[in-house]
């Protein structure tokens, strides 16, 4: 299993970047080759909406060259020592560990590269390629993503597995103890939102509690309406006011987008979902990255979403 490959244009892509590009633009590449030894590889879990397992590249017929970091030499031969995230927790799922800036879309004008030679590159060439990509190899590429929806789906997958654990089933009659166990395990999974270190429990914040200071992944349900700059999602059952704490404050999520001309496939799908909810007067379930703050009138909270990758909406409850 490998995480870095070259496409038919000779560009280096991490497997998670391929998935992000598919979700964002609908991009599909024709072929991939190992970034270090040129053998043909196939993308796995890169094309599709669901988060089931970490995207990666699988070899087809040929083995990786012995000196390839994905071959017999391994990463350790180059002084690269990486932990496996799934071994840290009680559930078997590879969770993305970082939210990173999105990779720019291809211009589409790069000349198509010549298919690599069927022979392995020289040992010196492989070593040079590894040296040039050492920074990428030190951080497991499949553990990064630029899309909030991938983190939301990963969290859902992890929660589903945690509730099925034998330890969790023993606590089925005690809801408080069950939730303490499940979310205690979830807190062990690290997550970095750009430069902010957190974990899969603390990074996600339901809107029913008083907001933390800073930027987090908030979630809830709301009614959608169109606004001059895109959409507004309004949730009535927001954080408590202070004082008195018993009064709930509404939350408005302002989504900036071009409804007529979405910038990419991901924004188009968001628009379609929200327009459907408006037409049917249905609730929309949302995740949004940003800061939840009191508005100027101090009678409600608001969160402004400027980038398509920072919001995920669905008509189905997560």
PDB file of C-alpha atoms in Angstrom, residues 97-235:
ATOM      1  CA  UNK A  97      -5.266  13.782  11.390  1.00  0.00           C
ATOM      2  CA  UNK A  98      -5.085  17.209   9.711  1.00  0.00           C
ATOM      3  CA  UNK A  99      -7.279  19.749   7.976  1.00  0.00           C
ATOM      4  CA  UNK A 100      -4.998  21.426   5.438  1.00  0.00           C
ATOM      5  CA  UNK A 101      -5.351  24.065   2.688  1.00  0.00           C
ATOM      6  CA  UNK A 102      -6.994  22.718  -0.443  1.00  0.00           C
ATOM      7  CA  UNK A 103      -4.828  21.862  -3.423  1.00  0.00           C
ATOM      8  CA  UNK A 104      -5.388  24.129  -6.417  1.00  0.00           C
ATOM      9  CA  UNK A 105      -7.298  22.645  -9.350  1.00  0.00           C
ATOM     10  CA  UNK A 106      -5.350  21.548 -12.410  1.00  0.00           C
ATOM     11  CA  UNK A 107      -5.187  24.059 -15.233  1.00  0.00           C
ATOM     12  CA  UNK A 108      -5.746  21.211 -17.692  1.00  0.00           C
ATOM     13  CA  UNK A 109      -3.065  22.384 -20.105  1.00  0.00           C
ATOM     14  CA  UNK A 110      -0.066  20.365 -18.881  1.00  0.00           C
ATOM     15  CA  UNK A 111       1.279  18.148 -21.698  1.00  0.00           C
ATOM     16  CA  UNK A 112       0.608  14.479 -21.142  1.00  0.00           C
ATOM     17  CA  UNK A 113       3.712  12.730 -19.812  1.00  0.00           C
ATOM     18  CA  UNK A 114       5.321   9.769 -21.518  1.00  0.00           C
ATOM     19  CA  UNK A 115       4.435   6.477 -19.877  1.00  0.00           C
ATOM     20  CA  UNK A 116       7.283   5.479 -17.511  1.00  0.00           C
ATOM     21  CA  UNK A 117       9.712   2.810 -18.621  1.00  0.00           C
ATOM     22  CA  UNK A 118       8.705  -0.761 -17.685  1.00  0.00           C
ATOM     23  CA  UNK A 119      12.083  -1.035 -15.932  1.00  0.00           C
ATOM     24  CA  UNK A 120      12.790   0.310 -12.457  1.00  0.00           C
ATOM     25  CA  UNK A 121      14.702   3.609 -12.236  1.00  0.00           C
ATOM     26  CA  UNK A 122      18.302   3.321 -11.031  1.00  0.00           C
ATOM     27  CA  UNK A 123      18.956   3.008  -7.288  1.00  0.00           C
ATOM     28  CA  UNK A 124      20.435   6.511  -7.264  1.00  0.00           C
ATOM     29  CA  UNK A 125      17.341   7.922  -8.981  1.00  0.00           C
ATOM     30  CA  UNK A 126      15.035   6.269  -6.428  1.00  0.00           C
ATOM     31  CA  UNK A 127      17.123   7.688  -3.567  1.00  0.00           C
ATOM     32  CA  UNK A 128      16.972  11.162  -5.117  1.00  0.00           C
ATOM     33  CA  UNK A 129      13.190  10.967  -5.497  1.00  0.00           C
ATOM     34  CA  UNK A 130      12.820   9.893  -1.876  1.00  0.00           C
ATOM     35  CA  UNK A 131      15.050  12.756  -0.730  1.00  0.00           C
ATOM     36  CA  UNK A 132      12.966  15.239  -2.747  1.00  0.00           C
ATOM     37  CA  UNK A 133       9.717  13.942  -1.209  1.00  0.00           C
ATOM     38  CA  UNK A 134      10.932  13.271   2.334  1.00  0.00           C
ATOM     39  CA  UNK A 135       8.652  15.979   3.755  1.00  0.00           C
ATOM     40  CA  UNK A 136       5.597  14.274   2.285  1.00  0.00           C
ATOM     41  CA  UNK A 137       6.661  10.871   3.551  1.00  0.00           C
ATOM     42  CA  UNK A 138       7.229  12.013   7.127  1.00  0.00           C
ATOM     43  CA  UNK A 139       3.535  12.771   7.472  1.00  0.00           C
ATOM     44  CA  UNK A 140       1.212   9.999   6.355  1.00  0.00           C
ATOM     45  CA  UNK A 141      -0.566  11.532   3.381  1.00  0.00           C
ATOM     46  CA  UNK A 142      -3.759   9.613   3.925  1.00  0.00           C
ATOM     47  CA  UNK A 143      -4.091  11.251   7.333  1.00  0.00           C
ATOM     48  CA  UNK A 144      -4.604  14.730   5.894  1.00  0.00           C
ATOM     49  CA  UNK A 145      -7.595  16.226   4.107  1.00  0.00           C
ATOM     50  CA  UNK A 146      -8.680  19.639   2.935  1.00  0.00           C
ATOM     51  CA  UNK A 147     -12.414  18.923   3.108  1.00  0.00           C
ATOM     52  CA  UNK A 148     -14.571  19.269   6.193  1.00  0.00           C
ATOM     53  CA  UNK A 149     -16.995  16.671   4.852  1.00  0.00           C
ATOM     54  CA  UNK A 150     -14.230  14.022   4.998  1.00  0.00           C
ATOM     55  CA  UNK A 151     -13.606  14.756   8.684  1.00  0.00           C
ATOM     56  CA  UNK A 152     -17.348  14.644   9.426  1.00  0.00           C
ATOM     57  CA  UNK A 153     -17.682  11.292   7.632  1.00  0.00           C
ATOM     58  CA  UNK A 154     -14.579   9.927   9.391  1.00  0.00           C
ATOM     59  CA  UNK A 155     -15.990  10.914  12.778  1.00  0.00           C
ATOM     60  CA  UNK A 156     -19.295   9.216  11.938  1.00  0.00           C
ATOM     61  CA  UNK A 157     -17.444   6.034  10.963  1.00  0.00           C
ATOM     62  CA  UNK A 158     -15.418   6.081  14.181  1.00  0.00           C
ATOM     63  CA  UNK A 159     -18.502   6.614  16.371  1.00  0.00           C
ATOM     64  CA  UNK A 160     -20.324   3.779  14.642  1.00  0.00           C
ATOM     65  CA  UNK A 161     -17.445   1.409  15.359  1.00  0.00           C
ATOM     66  CA  UNK A 162     -17.005   2.586  18.940  1.00  0.00           C
ATOM     67  CA  UNK A 163     -20.640   1.905  19.839  1.00  0.00           C
ATOM     68  CA  UNK A 164     -20.219  -1.672  18.551  1.00  0.00           C
ATOM     69  CA  UNK A 165     -17.246  -2.473  20.802  1.00  0.00           C
ATOM     70  CA  UNK A 166     -17.788  -5.126  23.517  1.00  0.00           C
ATOM     71  CA  UNK A 167     -16.897  -2.537  26.193  1.00  0.00           C
ATOM     72  CA  UNK A 168     -19.593  -0.233  24.836  1.00  0.00           C
ATOM     73  CA  UNK A 169     -22.258  -2.944  24.635  1.00  0.00           C
ATOM     74  CA  UNK A 170     -21.738  -3.712  28.342  1.00  0.00           C
ATOM     75  CA  UNK A 171     -22.732  -0.105  29.101  1.00  0.00           C
ATOM     76  CA  UNK A 172     -25.877  -0.138  26.948  1.00  0.00           C
ATOM     77  CA  UNK A 173     -28.164   0.354  29.976  1.00  0.00           C
ATOM     78  CA  UNK A 174     -26.233   3.372  31.275  1.00  0.00           C
ATOM     79  CA  UNK A 175     -26.384   6.161  28.670  1.00  0.00           C
ATOM     80  CA  UNK A 176     -24.067   8.485  30.575  1.00  0.00           C
ATOM     81  CA  UNK A 177     -21.382   5.845  31.115  1.00  0.00           C
ATOM     82  CA  UNK A 178     -21.730   4.698  27.501  1.00  0.00           C
ATOM     83  CA  UNK A 179     -21.217   8.213  26.126  1.00  0.00           C
ATOM     84  CA  UNK A 180     -18.329   8.860  28.510  1.00  0.00           C
ATOM     85  CA  UNK A 181     -16.588   5.735  27.224  1.00  0.00           C
ATOM     86  CA  UNK A 182     -17.248   6.375  23.513  1.00  0.00           C
ATOM     87  CA  UNK A 183     -16.258  10.034  23.538  1.00  0.00           C
ATOM     88  CA  UNK A 184     -13.325   9.309  25.834  1.00  0.00           C
ATOM     89  CA  UNK A 185     -11.984   6.971  23.153  1.00  0.00           C
ATOM     90  CA  UNK A 186     -12.760   9.527  20.446  1.00  0.00           C
ATOM     91  CA  UNK A 187     -10.669  12.101  22.330  1.00  0.00           C
ATOM     92  CA  UNK A 188      -7.613   9.858  21.860  1.00  0.00           C
ATOM     93  CA  UNK A 189      -7.709  10.419  18.095  1.00  0.00           C
ATOM     94  CA  UNK A 190      -5.620  13.533  17.319  1.00  0.00           C
ATOM     95  CA  UNK A 191      -6.751  16.172  14.851  1.00  0.00           C
ATOM     96  CA  UNK A 192      -5.039  19.363  13.733  1.00  0.00           C
ATOM     97  CA  UNK A 193      -7.243  22.093  12.243  1.00  0.00           C
ATOM     98  CA  UNK A 194      -4.646  23.927  10.200  1.00  0.00           C
ATOM     99  CA  UNK A 195      -2.237  24.947  12.994  1.00  0.00           C
ATOM    100  CA  UNK A 196      -4.561  24.264  15.944  1.00  0.00           C
ATOM    101  CA  UNK A 197      -3.951  20.952  17.748  1.00  0.00           C
ATOM    102  CA  UNK A 198      -7.071  19.221  19.068  1.00  0.00           C
ATOM    103  CA  UNK A 199      -8.790  15.822  18.797  1.00  0.00           C
ATOM    104  CA  UNK A 200     -11.890  14.220  17.297  1.00  0.00           C
ATOM    105  CA  UNK A 201     -13.950  14.945  20.403  1.00  0.00           C
ATOM    106  CA  UNK A 202     -12.979  18.543  21.116  1.00  0.00           C
ATOM    107  CA  UNK A 203     -12.742  19.666  17.475  1.00  0.00           C
ATOM    108  CA  UNK A 204     -16.477  19.052  16.965  1.00  0.00           C
ATOM    109  CA  UNK A 205     -18.908  21.233  18.871  1.00  0.00           C
ATOM    110  CA  UNK A 206     -22.694  20.903  18.900  1.00  0.00           C
ATOM    111  CA  UNK A 207     -24.517  24.245  18.962  1.00  0.00           C
ATOM    112  CA  UNK A 208     -26.518  23.386  22.070  1.00  0.00           C
ATOM    113  CA  UNK A 209     -23.688  24.452  24.396  1.00  0.00           C
ATOM    114  CA  UNK A 210     -21.900  27.715  24.929  1.00  0.00           C
ATOM    115  CA  UNK A 211     -19.301  28.163  22.146  1.00  0.00           C
ATOM    116  CA  UNK A 212     -15.595  27.895  22.780  1.00  0.00           C
ATOM    117  CA  UNK A 213     -13.334  30.739  21.781  1.00  0.00           C
ATOM    118  CA  UNK A 214     -11.631  30.095  18.440  1.00  0.00           C
ATOM    119  CA  UNK A 215     -12.376  28.164  15.280  1.00  0.00           C
ATOM    120  CA  UNK A 216     -13.945  24.722  15.529  1.00  0.00           C
ATOM    121  CA  UNK A 217     -16.193  22.366  13.574  1.00  0.00           C
ATOM    122  CA  UNK A 218     -19.728  23.216  14.666  1.00  0.00           C
ATOM    123  CA  UNK A 219     -22.743  21.097  13.761  1.00  0.00           C
ATOM    124  CA  UNK A 220     -26.508  21.055  14.157  1.00  0.00           C
ATOM    125  CA  UNK A 221     -29.766  21.190  12.229  1.00  0.00           C
ATOM    126  CA  UNK A 222     -31.446  24.259  10.798  1.00  0.00           C
ATOM    127  CA  UNK A 223     -33.888  25.712   8.300  1.00  0.00           C
ATOM    128  CA  UNK A 224     -32.339  27.164   5.152  1.00  0.00           C
ATOM    129  CA  UNK A 225     -33.165  30.364   3.303  1.00  0.00           C
ATOM    130  CA  UNK A 226     -31.554  32.301   0.480  1.00  0.00           C
ATOM    131  CA  UNK A 227     -29.601  35.448   1.278  1.00  0.00           C
ATOM    132  CA  UNK A 228     -28.042  38.228  -0.836  1.00  0.00           C
ATOM    133  CA  UNK A 229     -24.671  36.430  -0.689  1.00  0.00           C
ATOM    134  CA  UNK A 230     -25.809  32.791  -0.750  1.00  0.00           C
ATOM    135  CA  UNK A 231     -27.693  31.004   2.031  1.00  0.00           C
ATOM    136  CA  UNK A 232     -28.491  31.428   5.705  1.00  0.00           C
ATOM    137  CA  UNK A 233     -29.035  28.381   7.922  1.00  0.00           C
ATOM    138  CA  UNK A 234     -31.057  29.299  11.007  1.00  0.00           C
ATOM    139  CA  UNK A 235     -31.132  27.057  14.071  1.00  0.00           C
TER     140      UNK A 235
END
